[in-house]
């Protein structure tokens, strides 16, 4: 319910009116949109285009995930406090960060 409290101003700013969903003209428009999907297009050239674009989408998603892992994993290890050498019993850092307990260095 708190989410609706924060969303209420956006309804007025975007001029969203839920009553328009119950309007018969809106129902006709939505029905026309859904009816446009039937009968389904099953021509070979259309399906070939859909398959090509699907492969393109999967390739770009895979490249994005690989890039995120290549950049994110080293940065996560570098910034993770639990994996830093001084916490694992190694040397103490030259400058002790404010707010860290002194007893966690080896």
mmCIF file of C-alpha atoms in Angstrom, residues 28-77:
data_model
loop_
_atom_site.group_PDB
_atom_site.id
_atom_site.type_symbol
_atom_site.label_atom_id
_atom_site.label_comp_id
_atom_site.label_asym_id
_atom_site.label_seq_id
_atom_site.Cartn_x
_atom_site.Cartn_y
_atom_site.Cartn_z
ATOM 1 C CA UNK A 28 -13.031 -1.568 -28.730
ATOM 2 C CA UNK A 29 -9.512 -0.258 -29.194
ATOM 3 C CA UNK A 30 -8.016 -3.041 -27.055
ATOM 4 C CA UNK A 31 -10.106 -5.681 -28.863
ATOM 5 C CA UNK A 32 -8.902 -4.373 -32.227
ATOM 6 C CA UNK A 33 -5.305 -4.531 -31.056
ATOM 7 C CA UNK A 34 -5.648 -8.144 -29.859
ATOM 8 C CA UNK A 35 -7.560 -9.129 -33.020
ATOM 9 C CA UNK A 36 -4.594 -7.917 -35.075
ATOM 10 C CA UNK A 37 -2.606 -10.908 -33.827
ATOM 11 C CA UNK A 38 -5.052 -13.372 -35.396
ATOM 12 C CA UNK A 39 -4.780 -15.156 -37.731
ATOM 13 C CA UNK A 40 -1.092 -15.588 -37.031
ATOM 14 C CA UNK A 41 1.376 -14.911 -39.814
ATOM 15 C CA UNK A 42 3.127 -18.189 -40.597
ATOM 16 C CA UNK A 43 4.762 -17.374 -43.933
ATOM 17 C CA UNK A 44 8.316 -18.671 -44.316
ATOM 18 C CA UNK A 45 9.878 -15.244 -44.937
ATOM 19 C CA UNK A 46 8.210 -13.758 -41.851
ATOM 20 C CA UNK A 47 9.304 -16.678 -39.649
ATOM 21 C CA UNK A 48 12.826 -16.379 -41.074
ATOM 22 C CA UNK A 49 12.885 -12.691 -40.095
ATOM 23 C CA UNK A 50 11.611 -13.521 -36.615
ATOM 24 C CA UNK A 51 14.280 -16.222 -36.188
ATOM 25 C CA UNK A 52 17.047 -13.874 -37.387
ATOM 26 C CA UNK A 53 15.978 -11.121 -34.990
ATOM 27 C CA UNK A 54 15.689 -13.630 -32.159
ATOM 28 C CA UNK A 55 19.270 -14.768 -32.747
ATOM 29 C CA UNK A 56 20.407 -11.130 -32.853
ATOM 30 C CA UNK A 57 18.673 -10.437 -29.542
ATOM 31 C CA UNK A 58 20.177 -13.514 -27.907
ATOM 32 C CA UNK A 59 23.645 -12.604 -29.193
ATOM 33 C CA UNK A 60 23.474 -9.059 -27.833
ATOM 34 C CA UNK A 61 22.124 -10.311 -24.490
ATOM 35 C CA UNK A 62 24.939 -12.860 -24.258
ATOM 36 C CA UNK A 63 27.530 -10.205 -25.091
ATOM 37 C CA UNK A 64 26.048 -7.901 -22.455
ATOM 38 C CA UNK A 65 26.121 -10.587 -19.777
ATOM 39 C CA UNK A 66 29.711 -11.533 -20.675
ATOM 40 C CA UNK A 67 30.790 -7.884 -20.526
ATOM 41 C CA UNK A 68 29.051 -7.413 -17.185
ATOM 42 C CA UNK A 69 30.789 -10.480 -15.767
ATOM 43 C CA UNK A 70 34.195 -9.464 -17.142
ATOM 44 C CA UNK A 71 33.882 -6.020 -15.591
ATOM 45 C CA UNK A 72 31.788 -6.826 -12.553
ATOM 46 C CA UNK A 73 33.527 -9.867 -11.094
ATOM 47 C CA UNK A 74 36.990 -8.271 -10.726
ATOM 48 C CA UNK A 75 35.455 -5.080 -9.363
ATOM 49 C CA UNK A 76 33.370 -7.056 -6.877
ATOM 50 C CA UNK A 77 36.426 -8.929 -5.626
#
